[in-house]
Short mmCIF file of N, CA, C and O in Angstrom, two decimals:
data_model
loop_
_atom_site.label_atom_id
_atom_site.label_comp_id
_atom_site.label_asym_id
_atom_site.label_seq_id
_atom_site.Cartn_x
_atom_site.Cartn_y
_atom_site.Cartn_z
N GLN A 1 -12.77 13.89 -0.95
CA GLN A 1 -14.35 13.22 0.13
C GLN A 1 -13.36 12.23 1.43
O GLN A 1 -13.81 11.41 1.31
N VAL A 2 -12.63 11.37 0.50
CA VAL A 2 -11.78 10.77 1.58
C VAL A 2 -9.94 11.00 1.25
O VAL A 2 -9.45 11.53 0.68
N GLN A 3 -9.84 10.62 2.66
CA GLN A 3 -8.55 11.12 2.85
C GLN A 3 -7.47 9.73 3.78
O GLN A 3 -8.18 8.93 4.07
N LEU A 4 -6.67 10.07 3.53
CA LEU A 4 -5.59 9.20 3.10
C LEU A 4 -5.04 9.39 4.46
O LEU A 4 -3.95 10.12 3.91
N VAL A 5 -4.20 8.25 5.68
CA VAL A 5 -2.60 9.27 6.55
C VAL A 5 -2.47 7.38 6.87
O VAL A 5 -3.36 6.47 7.30
N GLU A 6 -0.86 7.34 6.00
CA GLU A 6 -0.56 6.48 6.35
C GLU A 6 0.37 6.59 7.54
O GLU A 6 0.49 7.98 7.97
N SER A 7 0.80 5.83 8.06
CA SER A 7 1.73 6.30 9.19
C SER A 7 2.99 4.38 9.22
O SER A 7 2.27 3.99 8.87
N GLY A 8 3.66 4.42 10.32
CA GLY A 8 4.38 2.88 11.11
C GLY A 8 5.29 3.31 10.15
O GLY A 8 6.76 2.62 10.24
N GLY A 9 5.66 4.31 9.80
CA GLY A 9 7.70 4.32 8.93
C GLY A 9 8.47 4.28 10.20
O GLY A 9 8.52 4.94 10.85
N GLY A 10 10.24 4.41 9.23
CA GLY A 10 11.25 4.88 9.99
C GLY A 10 12.08 4.40 9.57
O GLY A 10 11.83 3.40 8.34
N LEU A 11 12.93 4.30 9.98
CA LEU A 11 14.34 3.99 9.53
C LEU A 11 14.72 2.43 10.48
O LEU A 11 14.29 2.26 11.75
N VAL A 12 15.50 1.79 9.47
CA VAL A 12 15.66 0.06 10.56
C VAL A 12 16.72 -0.36 9.49
O VAL A 12 17.52 0.46 8.88
N GLN A 13 16.84 -1.19 10.17
CA GLN A 13 17.95 -2.57 9.47
C GLN A 13 17.99 -3.38 8.34
O GLN A 13 16.71 -4.16 8.72
N ALA A 14 18.14 -3.75 7.12
CA ALA A 14 18.62 -5.17 7.37
C ALA A 14 18.16 -6.11 7.50
O ALA A 14 18.63 -6.31 8.65
N GLY A 15 17.03 -6.61 7.26
CA GLY A 15 16.64 -7.65 7.87
C GLY A 15 15.15 -7.76 9.04
O GLY A 15 14.70 -8.03 9.49
N ASP A 16 14.94 -6.12 9.59
CA ASP A 16 14.38 -6.15 10.90
C ASP A 16 12.66 -6.42 9.84
O ASP A 16 12.80 -5.37 8.62
N SER A 17 12.05 -5.84 10.95
CA SER A 17 10.14 -6.08 10.30
C SER A 17 10.46 -4.05 10.34
O SER A 17 9.80 -3.41 11.11
N LEU A 18 8.43 -3.92 9.59
CA LEU A 18 8.03 -2.80 10.39
C LEU A 18 6.36 -2.69 9.75
O LEU A 18 6.06 -3.82 8.30
N ARG A 19 5.46 -2.87 10.21
CA ARG A 19 3.65 -2.07 9.94
C ARG A 19 3.55 -0.70 9.32
O ARG A 19 3.26 0.04 10.49
N LEU A 20 3.09 -0.94 8.44
CA LEU A 20 2.53 0.30 7.77
C LEU A 20 1.27 -0.16 8.03
O LEU A 20 0.07 -0.81 7.90
N SER A 21 0.29 1.43 8.75
CA SER A 21 -1.07 1.03 8.25
C SER A 21 -1.36 2.77 7.31
O SER A 21 -0.66 3.72 7.57
N CYS A 22 -2.45 2.46 7.03
CA CYS A 22 -3.06 3.16 6.03
C CYS A 22 -4.64 3.44 7.24
O CYS A 22 -4.90 2.20 6.16
N ALA A 23 -5.33 4.72 7.47
CA ALA A 23 -5.83 5.02 7.77
C ALA A 23 -7.02 5.64 7.45
O ALA A 23 -6.41 7.00 7.14
N ALA A 24 -7.88 5.38 6.19
CA ALA A 24 -9.19 6.56 5.67
C ALA A 24 -11.08 7.34 6.57
O ALA A 24 -10.37 6.64 7.41
N SER A 25 -10.79 7.73 6.50
CA SER A 25 -11.57 8.79 7.21
C SER A 25 -12.44 9.62 5.43
O SER A 25 -11.97 10.04 4.63
N GLY A 26 -12.89 10.20 5.89
CA GLY A 26 -14.26 11.02 5.01
C GLY A 26 -15.37 9.84 4.35
O GLY A 26 -15.79 11.13 3.29
N ARG A 27 -14.97 8.36 3.96
CA ARG A 27 -16.35 7.70 3.21
C ARG A 27 -15.51 6.64 3.46
O ARG A 27 -13.92 6.63 3.63
N THR A 28 -16.47 5.95 3.44
CA THR A 28 -16.53 4.56 3.54
C THR A 28 -15.68 3.30 3.08
O THR A 28 -16.36 4.14 1.41
N PHE A 29 -14.45 2.95 2.48
CA PHE A 29 -14.58 2.45 1.65
C PHE A 29 -13.76 0.62 1.55
O PHE A 29 -12.75 0.37 1.03
N SER A 30 -15.52 0.32 2.38
CA SER A 30 -15.39 -0.83 1.74
C SER A 30 -15.59 -1.51 0.82
O SER A 30 -15.06 -2.38 0.61
N SER A 31 -16.05 -0.84 -0.52
CA SER A 31 -15.50 -1.29 -1.59
C SER A 31 -14.89 -0.92 -2.80
O SER A 31 -14.80 -1.09 -4.41
N TYR A 32 -13.85 -0.31 -1.92
CA TYR A 32 -12.12 0.82 -2.52
C TYR A 32 -11.56 -0.92 -2.32
O TYR A 32 -11.14 -1.77 -1.03
N THR A 33 -10.80 -0.93 -4.32
CA THR A 33 -9.43 -1.88 -4.17
C THR A 33 -8.47 -0.99 -3.31
O THR A 33 -8.58 0.17 -3.41
N MET A 34 -7.94 -1.82 -2.83
CA MET A 34 -6.27 -0.68 -1.71
C MET A 34 -5.24 -1.20 -2.39
O MET A 34 -4.65 -1.80 -2.52
N GLY A 35 -4.54 -0.05 -2.69
CA GLY A 35 -2.79 -0.44 -2.60
C GLY A 35 -1.97 0.30 -1.99
O GLY A 35 -2.36 1.46 -1.15
N TRP A 36 -1.32 -0.22 -2.23
CA TRP A 36 -0.20 -0.13 -1.92
C TRP A 36 1.50 0.16 -2.71
O TRP A 36 1.28 -0.44 -3.41
N PHE A 37 2.06 1.73 -2.79
CA PHE A 37 3.20 2.50 -3.69
C PHE A 37 3.56 2.59 -3.07
O PHE A 37 3.92 3.03 -2.14
N ARG A 38 5.28 3.21 -3.62
CA ARG A 38 6.18 3.66 -2.83
C ARG A 38 7.13 4.15 -4.28
O ARG A 38 7.22 3.71 -5.51
N GLN A 39 7.97 5.58 -4.28
CA GLN A 39 8.62 5.81 -4.83
C GLN A 39 9.62 5.95 -4.32
O GLN A 39 9.98 6.78 -2.93
N ALA A 40 11.20 5.38 -4.70
CA ALA A 40 12.30 6.06 -4.24
C ALA A 40 12.81 7.79 -5.41
O ALA A 40 12.59 8.22 -6.29
N PRO A 41 14.02 7.76 -4.71
CA PRO A 41 14.17 9.35 -5.33
C PRO A 41 14.96 9.07 -6.40
O PRO A 41 15.74 7.91 -7.50
N GLY A 42 14.00 9.97 -8.01
CA GLY A 42 14.58 9.15 -9.07
C GLY A 42 13.94 8.70 -9.86
O GLY A 42 14.96 7.79 -10.87
N LYS A 43 13.00 8.05 -9.02
CA LYS A 43 12.32 6.23 -9.80
C LYS A 43 10.96 6.95 -9.87
O LYS A 43 10.08 7.68 -9.53
N GLU A 44 10.47 5.89 -10.56
CA GLU A 44 8.85 5.56 -11.10
C GLU A 44 8.63 4.23 -9.85
O GLU A 44 9.36 4.66 -9.21
N ARG A 45 7.26 5.92 -9.40
CA ARG A 45 6.17 4.94 -8.89
C ARG A 45 5.92 3.84 -8.75
O ARG A 45 5.00 3.64 -10.03
N GLU A 46 5.65 3.09 -7.57
CA GLU A 46 6.05 1.55 -7.98
C GLU A 46 4.89 0.58 -7.27
O GLU A 46 5.10 1.00 -6.19
N PHE A 47 4.56 -0.14 -7.76
CA PHE A 47 3.35 -1.12 -7.25
C PHE A 47 3.69 -2.18 -6.80
O PHE A 47 4.68 -2.29 -7.08
N VAL A 48 3.89 -1.94 -5.34
CA VAL A 48 3.87 -2.69 -4.32
C VAL A 48 2.72 -4.27 -4.03
O VAL A 48 3.57 -5.20 -3.83
N ALA A 49 2.12 -3.30 -3.20
CA ALA A 49 0.76 -4.51 -3.07
C ALA A 49 -0.70 -4.25 -3.09
O ALA A 49 -0.67 -3.34 -3.07
N GLY A 50 -1.41 -4.62 -3.55
CA GLY A 50 -2.78 -4.98 -3.46
C GLY A 50 -3.65 -5.48 -3.14
O GLY A 50 -3.08 -6.42 -3.08
N ILE A 51 -4.86 -5.40 -2.01
CA ILE A 51 -6.38 -5.48 -2.14
C ILE A 51 -7.72 -5.78 -2.48
O ILE A 51 -7.67 -4.14 -2.68
N SER A 52 -8.12 -6.47 -2.83
CA SER A 52 -9.60 -6.25 -2.92
C SER A 52 -10.21 -6.06 -2.67
O SER A 52 -9.98 -5.59 -0.59
N TRP A 53 -11.14 -5.23 -2.28
CA TRP A 53 -12.67 -5.47 -1.36
C TRP A 53 -12.84 -6.30 -0.47
O TRP A 53 -12.89 -5.34 1.21
N ARG A 54 -13.14 -7.12 -0.89
CA ARG A 54 -13.21 -8.42 0.25
C ARG A 54 -12.30 -9.07 1.39
O ARG A 54 -12.29 -9.40 1.92
N GLY A 55 -11.17 -8.37 0.32
CA GLY A 55 -9.85 -8.74 1.62
C GLY A 55 -9.31 -9.92 0.95
O GLY A 55 -8.21 -10.52 1.59
N THR A 56 -10.25 -10.67 -0.77
CA THR A 56 -10.30 -12.31 -0.64
C THR A 56 -9.52 -12.30 -1.84
O THR A 56 -8.84 -13.62 -1.55
N ARG A 57 -8.49 -11.59 -1.74
CA ARG A 57 -7.95 -11.21 -3.06
C ARG A 57 -6.10 -10.62 -2.77
O ARG A 57 -6.34 -9.18 -2.71
N THR A 58 -5.38 -10.93 -3.15
CA THR A 58 -3.77 -10.66 -3.05
C THR A 58 -3.23 -10.08 -3.81
O THR A 58 -3.26 -11.23 -4.07
N TYR A 59 -2.13 -9.34 -4.26
CA TYR A 59 -0.83 -9.21 -5.41
C TYR A 59 -0.23 -8.56 -4.48
O TYR A 59 0.08 -7.69 -4.05
N PHE A 60 1.47 -9.08 -5.06
CA PHE A 60 2.14 -8.10 -5.36
C PHE A 60 3.73 -8.25 -6.23
O PHE A 60 3.56 -9.39 -7.34
N ALA A 61 3.99 -7.43 -5.91
CA ALA A 61 5.47 -6.90 -7.38
C ALA A 61 6.04 -8.06 -6.50
O ALA A 61 6.16 -8.59 -5.41
N ASP A 62 6.54 -8.99 -7.87
CA ASP A 62 7.77 -9.92 -7.72
C ASP A 62 8.93 -9.59 -6.88
O ASP A 62 9.68 -10.14 -5.54
N SER A 63 9.90 -7.90 -6.27
CA SER A 63 10.44 -7.00 -5.95
C SER A 63 10.49 -7.81 -3.84
O SER A 63 10.64 -7.89 -3.49
N VAL A 64 8.74 -7.86 -4.40
CA VAL A 64 7.91 -8.17 -1.99
C VAL A 64 7.62 -8.76 -1.18
O VAL A 64 7.60 -9.08 -0.56
N LYS A 65 7.21 -9.66 -2.96
CA LYS A 65 6.30 -11.77 -2.84
C LYS A 65 6.92 -12.17 -2.13
O LYS A 65 8.52 -12.79 -1.38
N GLY A 66 6.36 -12.76 -0.90
CA GLY A 66 6.66 -13.91 0.51
C GLY A 66 7.68 -13.00 1.33
O GLY A 66 8.29 -13.52 2.78
N ARG A 67 7.69 -11.52 1.24
CA ARG A 67 8.49 -10.90 2.46
C ARG A 67 7.43 -9.80 2.95
O ARG A 67 7.29 -9.65 4.37
N PHE A 68 6.29 -9.41 1.98
CA PHE A 68 5.34 -8.08 2.02
C PHE A 68 4.65 -8.87 2.27
O PHE A 68 3.11 -9.84 2.01
N THR A 69 3.30 -8.49 2.94
CA THR A 69 1.94 -9.09 3.09
C THR A 69 0.78 -8.40 3.38
O THR A 69 1.49 -6.45 3.24
N ILE A 70 -0.29 -7.99 2.73
CA ILE A 70 -1.56 -7.46 2.97
C ILE A 70 -2.75 -7.52 3.66
O ILE A 70 -3.07 -8.57 3.38
N SER A 71 -3.64 -6.26 3.94
CA SER A 71 -4.73 -6.70 4.90
C SER A 71 -5.51 -5.83 4.48
O SER A 71 -5.05 -4.80 5.09
N ARG A 72 -6.66 -5.83 5.46
CA ARG A 72 -7.17 -4.77 5.52
C ARG A 72 -8.81 -5.43 6.33
O ARG A 72 -8.54 -6.35 6.44
N VAL A 73 -8.87 -3.97 7.15
CA VAL A 73 -9.84 -4.12 7.96
C VAL A 73 -10.97 -3.18 8.10
O VAL A 73 -10.77 -1.83 7.89
N ASN A 74 -11.96 -3.32 7.01
CA ASN A 74 -13.14 -2.38 6.65
C ASN A 74 -13.71 -2.06 7.38
O ASN A 74 -13.83 -0.89 7.41
N ALA A 75 -13.86 -2.35 8.48
CA ALA A 75 -14.59 -1.76 10.01
C ALA A 75 -14.10 -0.31 11.31
O ALA A 75 -15.04 0.22 10.67
N LYS A 76 -12.67 -0.90 10.63
CA LYS A 76 -11.75 0.16 10.90
C LYS A 76 -11.21 1.37 9.54
O LYS A 76 -10.51 2.76 10.29
N ASN A 77 -11.61 0.93 8.53
CA ASN A 77 -10.81 1.83 7.10
C ASN A 77 -9.88 1.86 6.88
O ASN A 77 -9.64 3.22 7.07
N THR A 78 -8.76 0.82 7.29
CA THR A 78 -7.46 0.58 7.88
C THR A 78 -7.42 -0.85 6.80
O THR A 78 -7.38 -1.62 6.72
N VAL A 79 -6.02 -0.41 6.16
CA VAL A 79 -5.02 -1.22 4.79
C VAL A 79 -3.77 -1.04 6.62
O VAL A 79 -3.84 -0.57 6.19
N TYR A 80 -3.43 -2.33 5.83
CA TYR A 80 -2.49 -2.42 6.57
C TYR A 80 -0.69 -3.30 5.16
O TYR A 80 -1.56 -3.80 4.41
N LEU A 81 0.02 -2.99 5.93
CA LEU A 81 1.34 -3.26 4.37
C LEU A 81 3.08 -3.52 5.53
O LEU A 81 2.69 -3.37 6.42
N GLN A 82 1.96 -5.56 5.76
CA GLN A 82 3.37 -5.73 6.27
C GLN A 82 4.49 -5.42 5.85
O GLN A 82 4.41 -6.71 5.07
N MET A 83 5.19 -6.14 6.06
CA MET A 83 7.02 -5.67 5.59
C MET A 83 7.98 -6.44 6.56
O MET A 83 8.63 -6.86 8.08
N ASN A 84 8.38 -7.22 5.77
CA ASN A 84 9.86 -8.56 6.59
C ASN A 84 10.65 -8.62 5.61
O ASN A 84 10.77 -8.53 4.87
N SER A 85 12.25 -9.42 6.61
CA SER A 85 12.48 -9.55 6.13
C SER A 85 13.48 -7.71 5.56
O SER A 85 13.46 -8.32 3.34
N LEU A 86 13.58 -7.06 5.40
CA LEU A 86 13.28 -6.08 4.30
C LEU A 86 14.88 -5.57 4.35
O LEU A 86 15.69 -5.79 5.34
N LYS A 87 14.67 -4.63 2.82
CA LYS A 87 16.58 -4.65 2.13
C LYS A 87 16.73 -3.44 1.90
O LYS A 87 15.63 -2.00 1.56
N PRO A 88 17.92 -2.40 2.23
CA PRO A 88 18.20 -1.41 1.81
C PRO A 88 17.24 -0.75 0.27
O PRO A 88 16.61 0.44 0.20
N GLU A 89 16.77 -1.89 -0.62
CA GLU A 89 15.78 -1.77 -1.56
C GLU A 89 14.98 -1.09 -1.50
O GLU A 89 14.57 -0.96 -2.52
N ASP A 90 14.33 -1.33 0.02
CA ASP A 90 12.69 -1.33 -0.01
C ASP A 90 13.14 0.20 0.43
O ASP A 90 11.69 0.93 0.66
N THR A 91 14.03 1.23 0.71
CA THR A 91 13.67 2.36 1.09
C THR A 91 13.20 2.84 0.21
O THR A 91 13.27 3.72 -1.51
N ALA A 92 12.97 4.19 -0.18
CA ALA A 92 11.34 4.96 -0.77
C ALA A 92 10.04 5.33 0.22
O ALA A 92 9.95 4.57 2.00
N VAL A 93 9.35 6.53 -0.62
CA VAL A 93 7.71 6.96 0.52
C VAL A 93 6.89 6.11 0.08
O VAL A 93 6.92 5.75 -1.17
N TYR A 94 5.97 5.24 1.18
CA TYR A 94 5.63 4.30 0.66
C TYR A 94 4.40 5.27 1.16
O TYR A 94 4.07 5.96 1.51
N TYR A 95 3.18 5.09 -0.41
CA TYR A 95 2.16 5.80 -0.42
C TYR A 95 0.64 4.93 -0.20
O TYR A 95 1.07 4.27 -0.51
N CYS A 96 -0.41 5.13 0.53
CA CYS A 96 -1.33 4.08 0.74
C CYS A 96 -2.51 4.74 -0.33
O CYS A 96 -2.14 5.94 -0.80
N ALA A 97 -3.29 4.39 -1.13
CA ALA A 97 -4.42 4.33 -2.70
C ALA A 97 -4.97 3.68 -2.39
O ALA A 97 -5.00 3.00 -2.03
N ALA A 98 -6.21 4.74 -2.43
CA ALA A 98 -7.57 3.93 -2.64
C ALA A 98 -8.36 3.83 -4.68
O ALA A 98 -8.04 5.66 -4.72
N ASP A 99 -8.52 3.29 -4.70
CA ASP A 99 -10.06 2.59 -6.29
C ASP A 99 -10.99 2.38 -5.52
O ASP A 99 -11.32 1.39 -5.85
N VAL A 100 -11.92 3.78 -5.50
CA VAL A 100 -13.13 3.55 -6.00
C VAL A 100 -14.01 3.14 -7.24
O VAL A 100 -14.96 2.58 -6.16
N ASP A 101 -13.64 2.65 -7.83
CA ASP A 101 -14.02 2.71 -8.95
C ASP A 101 -13.73 1.18 -9.94
O ASP A 101 -13.29 1.37 -10.65
N PRO A 102 -13.39 0.19 -8.89
CA PRO A 102 -12.83 -0.74 -9.41
C PRO A 102 -12.77 -1.35 -10.87
O PRO A 102 -14.12 -1.49 -10.46
N ILE A 103 -12.13 -1.22 -11.99
CA ILE A 103 -12.60 -1.88 -13.15
C ILE A 103 -12.10 -4.01 -12.97
O ILE A 103 -13.63 -4.58 -13.34
N VAL A 104 -11.34 -3.76 -12.54
CA VAL A 104 -10.43 -4.69 -12.29
C VAL A 104 -9.85 -5.26 -10.55
O VAL A 104 -10.43 -4.13 -10.10
N VAL A 105 -9.73 -6.33 -10.24
CA VAL A 105 -9.59 -6.44 -8.82
C VAL A 105 -8.97 -5.91 -7.66
O VAL A 105 -9.00 -5.11 -7.21
N VAL A 106 -7.78 -5.95 -8.84
CA VAL A 106 -6.84 -4.43 -8.07
C VAL A 106 -5.80 -4.41 -9.48
O VAL A 106 -5.57 -5.20 -10.22
N THR A 107 -5.45 -3.24 -9.23
CA THR A 107 -5.03 -3.20 -10.36
C THR A 107 -3.83 -2.20 -9.75
O THR A 107 -3.48 -1.60 -8.62
N THR A 108 -2.47 -2.71 -10.71
CA THR A 108 -0.76 -1.88 -10.43
C THR A 108 -0.78 -0.44 -11.18
O THR A 108 0.41 -0.12 -11.15
N LEU A 109 -1.29 -0.11 -11.70
CA LEU A 109 -1.31 1.28 -12.76
C LEU A 109 -2.23 2.79 -11.44
O LEU A 109 -3.07 2.70 -11.17
N PRO A 110 -1.00 3.60 -10.81
CA PRO A 110 -1.19 4.40 -9.77
C PRO A 110 -2.01 5.37 -10.58
O PRO A 110 -2.97 5.87 -9.87
N ASP A 111 -2.34 5.69 -11.68
CA ASP A 111 -3.24 6.18 -12.47
C ASP A 111 -4.98 6.22 -12.51
O ASP A 111 -5.00 7.11 -12.66
N GLN A 112 -4.56 5.45 -11.58
CA GLN A 112 -6.63 4.16 -11.52
C GLN A 112 -6.71 4.38 -10.23
O GLN A 112 -8.45 4.43 -10.73
N TYR A 113 -5.76 5.28 -9.93
CA TYR A 113 -6.13 5.55 -8.38
C TYR A 113 -6.87 6.41 -7.89
O TYR A 113 -6.05 7.64 -8.17
N ASP A 114 -7.78 7.35 -6.75
CA ASP A 114 -8.47 8.14 -6.69
C ASP A 114 -8.00 9.07 -5.69
O ASP A 114 -8.17 10.41 -5.76
N TYR A 115 -7.24 8.76 -4.51
CA TYR A 115 -6.91 9.14 -3.92
C TYR A 115 -5.83 8.40 -3.08
O TYR A 115 -5.54 7.67 -3.37
N TRP A 116 -5.19 9.34 -2.54
CA TRP A 116 -3.36 9.25 -1.88
C TRP A 116 -3.20 9.62 -0.70
O TRP A 116 -3.60 10.31 -0.58
N GLY A 117 -2.26 8.91 -0.09
CA GLY A 117 -2.68 9.32 1.56
C GLY A 117 -1.15 10.21 1.15
O GLY A 117 -0.75 10.71 -0.06
N GLN A 118 -0.73 11.38 2.63
CA GLN A 118 0.83 11.44 1.96
C GLN A 118 2.21 11.49 2.23
O GLN A 118 2.79 11.80 2.01
N GLY A 119 1.96 9.67 2.74
CA GLY A 119 3.26 8.89 1.92
C GLY A 119 4.14 8.93 3.62
O GLY A 119 3.76 10.03 4.62
N THR A 120 4.52 7.48 3.74
CA THR A 120 5.29 7.21 4.72
C THR A 120 6.71 6.50 4.35
O THR A 120 6.98 6.68 3.65
N GLN A 121 8.45 7.66 5.04
CA GLN A 121 8.63 6.95 4.35
C GLN A 121 9.86 5.82 5.16
O GLN A 121 9.77 5.92 6.24
N VAL A 122 9.89 5.18 4.26
CA VAL A 122 10.84 3.56 5.05
C VAL A 122 12.19 3.84 4.37
O VAL A 122 12.12 4.02 3.47
N THR A 123 13.45 3.50 5.62
CA THR A 123 14.66 3.55 5.50
C THR A 123 14.95 2.52 5.24
O THR A 123 14.85 1.73 7.11
N VAL A 124 15.22 2.05 5.10
CA VAL A 124 16.42 0.37 5.18
C VAL A 124 17.87 0.16 5.35
O VAL A 124 18.24 0.80 4.57
N SER A 125 18.38 1.22 7.05
CA SER A 125 20.32 0.50 6.39
C SER A 125 20.63 -0.71 5.47
O SER A 125 20.40 -1.84 6.53
N SER A 126 21.74 -0.97 5.20
CA SER A 126 22.80 -2.11 4.40
C SER A 126 24.01 -2.26 6.88
O SER A 126 23.74 -3.64 6.60
#
């Protein structure tokens, strides 16, 4: 019922910035918690950032706090992840996810999210 499509990934150098976008279609996500996760080869899927449905609460993994920001424009059914001061450790496939029935404002648990995008590759060279 919901399709999520990420875009904006690419190959950058350490210290550069990227903005990822996630466009949703098929169903409104005005009441959804939205999250960004990432997964590097051989690693567990990792919570990166989340945003409440009104956009008034945001949460970040310690590894990205102070460098990344998350925002959403519900009228456009779009969520963004602004990534600054990128490090090689940020290299991963980044996934957008939607929690359509949030129990808490923002969950960090992947299995609580109902819909996922196909992912976009972010590669940060040293």
